Amino acid sequence: MKNFNTYGKSPFNIVVVHGGPGATSGVAAVAKKLSENYGVLEPLQTQNSVTGQIEELKTVIKEHSDLPVILIGHSWGAWLCFMVAAQYPDLVKKLILVSSAPFEESYATNIAKTRLDRLSDKDKMTVGEIVEKLRDPSITNEDIDQFIKFIVAVDSYNPVFYEAGQKFNVEIFRSVWAEAAKLRSSGQLLTLCSKIQCPVVATHGDYDPHPYQGVKEPLSAVLKDFKFILLKYCGHTPWIEKEARDIFFETLISFL
């Protein structure tokens, strides 16, 4: 199975990594936009462990990009890029985190509540039913697509589009996120900051249910070269936001 896509022309020294875990092609729109002026590599995560995904991303970068790269990660992809940059610093010349999950457990306690508070009572029941189905191996693609639509809706401020039919691997999500959550709760994720050698930039929407303070405050306290940009009127996926998408791309391109 091919586990990467390319956009634009060589050199391919920009790498855009999707979130999830298990939500492939979630950043295709970003890769396509950047490919108007740059060669872009979009790795696809196929492994069902944190270590497996780190090694897979490292291998795709080494074999299919022009080193060193600018590594851009969205959501879970931000954590994955962070871990790759820490373990393989020679591969990465700049790290850009987009809508990252919080790096410390204390900032994550209200994410689910924030999402639920944005739903009607009817939609809360529907989401609850789908969450139960996520534990069932026989869950259908229709159920998954409906769940993603709900998440996009509550995570967004004013979305202009939603790309239906995104592939989502439930097994990868269950396995990888269970490990990743333990890395955060144990403090191991944040300790990787000491191994980061490249400049780090983080962008985050002010409407994102993942609180921006959970990225800005921990990282600014320990990284030597760190910049943080808060995007107004913006949820978890900046490139679909009516008010924020242009400034998001302007900001992103300014750091390439």
mmCIF file of C-alpha atoms in Angstrom:
data_model
loop_
_atom_site.group_PDB
_atom_site.id
_atom_site.type_symbol
_atom_site.label_atom_id
_atom_site.label_comp_id
_atom_site.label_asym_id
_atom_site.label_seq_id
_atom_site.Cartn_x
_atom_site.Cartn_y
_atom_site.Cartn_z
ATOM 1 C CA MET A 1 0.000 0.000 0.000
ATOM 2 C CA LYS A 2 1.357 3.413 -1.003
ATOM 3 C CA ASN A 3 1.660 5.525 2.137
ATOM 4 C CA PHE A 4 2.315 8.983 0.694
ATOM 5 C CA ASN A 5 1.160 11.483 -1.927
ATOM 6 C CA THR A 6 3.138 14.204 -3.660
ATOM 7 C CA TYR A 7 1.980 17.595 -4.933
ATOM 8 C CA GLY A 8 3.792 20.131 -7.083
ATOM 9 C CA LYS A 9 7.331 19.746 -8.357
ATOM 10 C CA SER A 10 10.693 18.834 -6.843
ATOM 11 C CA PRO A 11 12.307 19.699 -4.500
ATOM 12 C CA PHE A 12 9.888 18.098 -2.031
ATOM 13 C CA ASN A 13 11.096 19.753 1.156
ATOM 14 C CA ILE A 14 7.717 20.535 2.718
ATOM 15 C CA VAL A 15 5.953 17.672 4.491
ATOM 16 C CA VAL A 16 2.309 18.025 5.603
ATOM 17 C CA VAL A 17 1.042 15.427 8.090
ATOM 18 C CA HIS A 18 -2.615 14.640 8.796
ATOM 19 C CA GLY A 19 -4.287 14.112 12.159
ATOM 20 C CA GLY A 20 -6.576 11.461 13.564
ATOM 21 C CA PRO A 21 -4.899 9.187 14.398
ATOM 22 C CA GLY A 22 -6.269 7.231 11.473
ATOM 23 C CA ALA A 23 -7.854 10.071 9.484
ATOM 24 C CA THR A 24 -5.968 9.848 6.206
ATOM 25 C CA SER A 25 -5.868 12.685 3.670
ATOM 26 C CA GLY A 26 -7.173 15.217 6.175
ATOM 27 C CA VAL A 27 -4.565 17.769 5.059
ATOM 28 C CA ALA A 28 -4.830 17.234 1.292
ATOM 29 C CA ALA A 29 -6.316 20.712 0.853
ATOM 30 C CA VAL A 30 -3.302 22.255 2.599
ATOM 31 C CA ALA A 31 -0.852 20.235 0.512
ATOM 32 C CA LYS A 32 -2.617 21.245 -2.709
ATOM 33 C CA LYS A 33 -2.592 24.939 -1.773
ATOM 34 C CA LEU A 34 1.101 24.953 -0.855
ATOM 35 C CA SER A 35 1.949 23.013 -4.024
ATOM 36 C CA GLU A 36 1.103 26.103 -6.067
ATOM 37 C CA ASN A 37 4.611 27.293 -5.190
ATOM 38 C CA TYR A 38 6.348 24.366 -3.456
ATOM 39 C CA GLY A 39 6.919 20.652 -3.756
ATOM 40 C CA VAL A 40 4.875 18.993 -0.995
ATOM 41 C CA LEU A 41 4.935 15.482 0.430
ATOM 42 C CA GLU A 42 1.813 14.168 2.226
ATOM 43 C CA PRO A 43 2.597 11.014 4.251
ATOM 44 C CA LEU A 44 -0.273 8.663 5.119
ATOM 45 C CA GLN A 45 -0.216 6.902 8.484
ATOM 46 C CA THR A 46 -0.803 3.150 8.258
ATOM 47 C CA GLN A 47 0.807 1.810 11.442
ATOM 48 C CA ASN A 48 -1.197 1.031 14.597
ATOM 49 C CA SER A 49 1.301 2.147 17.255
ATOM 50 C CA VAL A 50 2.992 5.429 18.142
ATOM 51 C CA THR A 51 6.449 3.973 17.546
ATOM 52 C CA GLY A 52 5.294 2.468 14.256
ATOM 53 C CA GLN A 53 3.963 5.807 13.040
ATOM 54 C CA ILE A 54 7.136 7.635 14.091
ATOM 55 C CA GLU A 55 9.293 5.168 12.171
ATOM 56 C CA GLU A 56 6.947 5.173 9.183
ATOM 57 C CA LEU A 57 7.004 8.970 8.940
ATOM 58 C CA LYS A 58 10.789 9.020 9.343
ATOM 59 C CA THR A 59 11.183 6.488 6.535
ATOM 60 C CA VAL A 60 8.835 8.315 4.145
ATOM 61 C CA ILE A 61 10.682 11.585 4.780
ATOM 62 C CA LYS A 62 14.112 10.019 4.244
ATOM 63 C CA GLU A 63 13.143 8.144 1.093
ATOM 64 C CA HIS A 64 10.832 10.595 -0.681
ATOM 65 C CA SER A 65 11.719 14.175 0.344
ATOM 66 C CA ASP A 66 14.638 16.551 -0.090
ATOM 67 C CA LEU A 67 16.296 16.901 3.299
ATOM 68 C CA PRO A 68 16.074 18.679 5.624
ATOM 69 C CA VAL A 69 12.333 19.396 5.532
ATOM 70 C CA ILE A 70 9.831 21.825 6.929
ATOM 71 C CA LEU A 71 7.483 19.559 8.858
ATOM 72 C CA ILE A 72 3.854 20.705 9.211
ATOM 73 C CA GLY A 73 1.529 18.649 11.407
ATOM 74 C CA HIS A 74 -2.191 19.092 12.054
ATOM 75 C CA SER A 75 -3.899 17.921 15.276
ATOM 76 C CA TRP A 76 -2.516 14.448 16.126
ATOM 77 C CA GLY A 77 -0.116 15.020 13.238
ATOM 78 C CA ALA A 78 1.375 17.933 15.208
ATOM 79 C CA TRP A 79 2.321 15.554 18.027
ATOM 80 C CA LEU A 80 3.651 13.003 15.554
ATOM 81 C CA CYS A 81 5.816 15.615 13.823
ATOM 82 C CA PHE A 82 6.993 16.841 17.226
ATOM 83 C CA MET A 83 8.143 13.349 18.160
ATOM 84 C CA VAL A 84 9.881 12.793 14.820
ATOM 85 C CA ALA A 85 11.681 16.147 15.107
ATOM 86 C CA ALA A 86 12.822 15.189 18.608
ATOM 87 C CA GLN A 87 14.083 11.729 17.665
ATOM 88 C CA TYR A 88 15.500 12.599 14.226
ATOM 89 C CA PRO A 89 16.549 16.272 14.413
ATOM 90 C CA ASP A 90 18.792 16.017 11.344
ATOM 91 C CA LEU A 91 15.692 15.495 9.150
ATOM 92 C CA VAL A 92 13.846 18.668 10.176
ATOM 93 C CA LYS A 93 14.853 22.312 9.707
ATOM 94 C CA LYS A 94 11.563 23.805 10.949
ATOM 95 C CA LEU A 95 8.507 22.445 12.739
ATOM 96 C CA ILE A 96 5.032 23.967 12.322
ATOM 97 C CA LEU A 97 2.248 22.762 14.625
ATOM 98 C CA VAL A 98 -1.327 23.437 13.481
ATOM 99 C CA SER A 99 -4.180 23.007 15.969
ATOM 100 C CA SER A 100 -2.173 20.687 18.180
ATOM 101 C CA ALA A 101 -3.745 18.837 21.077
ATOM 102 C CA PRO A 102 -2.586 20.183 24.479
ATOM 103 C CA PHE A 103 0.821 19.027 25.652
ATOM 104 C CA GLU A 104 -0.195 18.702 29.308
ATOM 105 C CA GLU A 105 -3.123 16.707 30.715
ATOM 106 C CA SER A 106 -4.497 19.545 32.836
ATOM 107 C CA TYR A 107 -5.415 21.526 29.706
ATOM 108 C CA ALA A 108 -7.372 18.637 28.151
ATOM 109 C CA THR A 109 -9.991 18.056 30.842
ATOM 110 C CA ASN A 110 -12.755 20.191 29.268
ATOM 111 C CA ILE A 111 -12.370 19.323 25.575
ATOM 112 C CA ALA A 112 -15.232 16.796 25.532
ATOM 113 C CA LYS A 113 -17.494 19.108 27.554
ATOM 114 C CA THR A 114 -16.805 22.010 25.200
ATOM 115 C CA ARG A 115 -17.796 19.870 22.250
ATOM 116 C CA LEU A 116 -20.953 18.533 23.890
ATOM 117 C CA ASP A 117 -22.031 22.019 24.962
ATOM 118 C CA ARG A 118 -22.063 23.032 21.298
ATOM 119 C CA LEU A 119 -24.532 20.252 20.368
ATOM 120 C CA SER A 120 -28.316 20.143 20.651
ATOM 121 C CA ASP A 121 -29.813 17.492 22.941
ATOM 122 C CA LYS A 122 -30.821 15.447 19.880
ATOM 123 C CA ASP A 123 -27.328 15.614 18.403
ATOM 124 C CA LYS A 124 -25.800 14.666 21.770
ATOM 125 C CA MET A 125 -27.828 11.446 21.694
ATOM 126 C CA THR A 126 -26.764 10.699 18.120
ATOM 127 C CA VAL A 127 -23.091 11.296 18.895
ATOM 128 C CA GLY A 128 -23.370 9.099 21.981
ATOM 129 C CA GLU A 129 -24.772 6.279 19.864
ATOM 130 C CA ILE A 130 -21.964 6.619 17.309
ATOM 131 C CA VAL A 131 -19.314 6.678 20.051
ATOM 132 C CA GLU A 132 -20.695 3.350 21.278
ATOM 133 C CA LYS A 133 -20.482 1.974 17.732
ATOM 134 C CA LEU A 134 -16.814 3.021 17.533
ATOM 135 C CA ARG A 135 -16.106 0.140 19.932
ATOM 136 C CA ASP A 136 -17.745 -2.288 17.511
ATOM 137 C CA PRO A 137 -15.540 -3.723 14.718
ATOM 138 C CA SER A 138 -18.574 -3.821 12.432
ATOM 139 C CA ILE A 139 -19.064 -0.030 12.434
ATOM 140 C CA THR A 140 -19.973 1.208 8.948
ATOM 141 C CA ASN A 141 -18.332 3.894 6.827
ATOM 142 C CA GLU A 142 -21.602 5.815 6.978
ATOM 143 C CA ASP A 143 -21.453 5.897 10.785
ATOM 144 C CA ILE A 144 -17.853 7.100 10.673
ATOM 145 C CA ASP A 145 -18.627 9.810 8.118
ATOM 146 C CA GLN A 146 -21.573 11.004 10.220
ATOM 147 C CA PHE A 147 -19.353 11.155 13.310
ATOM 148 C CA ILE A 148 -16.686 13.147 11.463
ATOM 149 C CA LYS A 149 -19.352 15.603 10.287
ATOM 150 C CA PHE A 150 -20.462 16.178 13.884
ATOM 151 C CA ILE A 151 -16.880 16.682 15.051
ATOM 152 C CA VAL A 152 -16.122 19.107 12.213
ATOM 153 C CA ALA A 153 -19.301 21.039 13.033
ATOM 154 C CA VAL A 154 -18.579 21.468 16.744
ATOM 155 C CA ASP A 155 -14.869 22.096 16.192
ATOM 156 C CA SER A 156 -15.440 24.837 13.588
ATOM 157 C CA TYR A 157 -16.378 28.488 13.938
ATOM 158 C CA ASN A 158 -17.795 29.129 10.450
ATOM 159 C CA PRO A 159 -16.752 26.405 8.000
ATOM 160 C CA VAL A 160 -17.082 27.058 4.293
ATOM 161 C CA PHE A 161 -16.852 23.416 3.251
ATOM 162 C CA TYR A 162 -16.557 19.863 4.507
ATOM 163 C CA GLU A 163 -14.744 17.200 2.499
ATOM 164 C CA ALA A 164 -17.000 14.153 2.695
ATOM 165 C CA GLY A 165 -15.703 10.655 2.290
ATOM 166 C CA GLN A 166 -12.490 11.068 4.270
ATOM 167 C CA LYS A 167 -11.026 7.677 5.104
ATOM 168 C CA PHE A 168 -10.853 6.918 8.816
ATOM 169 C CA ASN A 169 -9.326 3.787 10.303
ATOM 170 C CA VAL A 170 -10.978 3.112 13.664
ATOM 171 C CA GLU A 171 -8.456 0.454 14.697
ATOM 172 C CA ILE A 172 -5.532 2.816 14.170
ATOM 173 C CA PHE A 173 -7.330 5.484 16.158
ATOM 174 C CA ARG A 174 -8.048 3.189 19.112
ATOM 175 C CA SER A 175 -4.552 1.774 19.310
ATOM 176 C CA VAL A 176 -2.462 4.884 18.652
ATOM 177 C CA TRP A 177 -4.502 7.323 20.714
ATOM 178 C CA ALA A 178 -4.436 5.036 23.764
ATOM 179 C CA GLU A 179 -0.623 5.144 23.664
ATOM 180 C CA ALA A 180 -0.432 8.858 22.856
ATOM 181 C CA ALA A 181 -2.726 9.815 25.736
ATOM 182 C CA LYS A 182 -0.440 7.954 28.153
ATOM 183 C CA LEU A 183 2.590 9.833 26.796
ATOM 184 C CA ARG A 184 0.868 13.106 27.652
ATOM 185 C CA SER A 185 -0.487 12.101 31.060
ATOM 186 C CA SER A 186 2.907 10.737 32.121
ATOM 187 C CA GLY A 187 4.715 13.908 31.053
ATOM 188 C CA GLN A 188 6.895 12.006 28.569
ATOM 189 C CA LEU A 189 5.564 13.981 25.606
ATOM 190 C CA LEU A 190 6.686 17.332 26.975
ATOM 191 C CA THR A 191 10.116 16.049 28.003
ATOM 192 C CA LEU A 192 10.897 15.580 24.301
ATOM 193 C CA CYS A 193 11.253 19.363 24.060
ATOM 194 C CA SER A 194 14.847 19.033 25.235
ATOM 195 C CA LYS A 195 15.649 17.143 22.011
ATOM 196 C CA ILE A 196 14.074 19.659 19.631
ATOM 197 C CA GLN A 197 16.820 21.557 17.789
ATOM 198 C CA CYS A 198 14.890 23.409 15.073
ATOM 199 C CA PRO A 199 12.645 26.502 15.273
ATOM 200 C CA VAL A 200 9.050 25.692 16.224
ATOM 201 C CA VAL A 201 5.947 27.638 15.192
ATOM 202 C CA ALA A 202 2.431 26.889 16.465
ATOM 203 C CA THR A 203 -0.831 28.227 15.038
ATOM 204 C CA HIS A 204 -4.139 27.694 16.796
ATOM 205 C CA GLY A 205 -7.730 28.854 16.439
ATOM 206 C CA ASP A 206 -9.389 30.765 19.276
ATOM 207 C CA TYR A 207 -12.569 28.658 18.823
ATOM 208 C CA ASP A 208 -10.769 25.317 18.828
ATOM 209 C CA PRO A 209 -12.098 23.125 21.689
ATOM 210 C CA HIS A 210 -8.492 22.108 22.278
ATOM 211 C CA PRO A 211 -7.424 25.139 24.361
ATOM 212 C CA TYR A 212 -4.588 27.087 22.810
ATOM 213 C CA GLN A 213 -3.093 27.669 26.259
ATOM 214 C CA GLY A 214 -2.236 23.957 26.363
ATOM 215 C CA VAL A 215 0.122 24.480 23.443
ATOM 216 C CA LYS A 216 1.368 28.025 23.999
ATOM 217 C CA GLU A 217 2.192 27.876 27.700
ATOM 218 C CA PRO A 218 4.007 24.521 27.992
ATOM 219 C CA LEU A 219 6.058 24.977 24.809
ATOM 220 C CA SER A 220 6.984 28.629 25.358
ATOM 221 C CA ALA A 221 8.324 27.660 28.770
ATOM 222 C CA VAL A 222 10.778 25.051 27.487
ATOM 223 C CA LEU A 223 11.590 25.655 23.803
ATOM 224 C CA LYS A 224 14.346 28.121 22.958
ATOM 225 C CA ASP A 225 13.044 29.130 19.518
ATOM 226 C CA PHE A 226 9.240 29.162 19.655
ATOM 227 C CA LYS A 227 6.575 31.378 18.090
ATOM 228 C CA PHE A 228 2.827 31.176 18.671
ATOM 229 C CA ILE A 229 0.084 32.653 16.474
ATOM 230 C CA LEU A 230 -3.539 32.738 17.626
ATOM 231 C CA LEU A 231 -6.050 32.861 14.762
ATOM 232 C CA LYS A 232 -9.319 34.683 15.467
ATOM 233 C CA TYR A 233 -12.726 33.297 14.447
ATOM 234 C CA CYS A 234 -11.084 29.953 13.826
ATOM 235 C CA GLY A 235 -11.753 26.411 14.948
ATOM 236 C CA HIS A 236 -9.730 23.212 14.742
ATOM 237 C CA THR A 237 -9.358 23.135 10.939
ATOM 238 C CA PRO A 238 -8.207 26.610 9.827
ATOM 239 C CA TRP A 239 -8.282 26.012 6.068
ATOM 240 C CA ILE A 240 -12.062 25.431 6.051
ATOM 241 C CA GLU A 241 -12.869 28.572 8.073
ATOM 242 C CA LYS A 242 -14.477 31.464 6.180
ATOM 243 C CA GLU A 243 -12.941 34.207 8.319
ATOM 244 C CA ALA A 244 -9.574 32.581 9.042
ATOM 245 C CA ARG A 245 -8.500 30.514 6.034
ATOM 246 C CA ASP A 246 -6.767 33.353 4.145
ATOM 247 C CA ILE A 247 -4.808 34.595 7.142
ATOM 248 C CA PHE A 248 -3.968 30.991 8.016
ATOM 249 C CA PHE A 249 -2.386 30.358 4.613
ATOM 250 C CA GLU A 250 -0.659 33.761 4.667
ATOM 251 C CA THR A 251 0.768 32.967 8.088
ATOM 252 C CA LEU A 252 1.776 29.438 7.097
ATOM 253 C CA ILE A 253 3.508 30.544 3.897
ATOM 254 C CA SER A 254 5.360 33.333 5.738
ATOM 255 C CA PHE A 255 7.151 30.689 7.808
ATOM 256 C CA LEU A 256 8.207 28.473 4.891
#
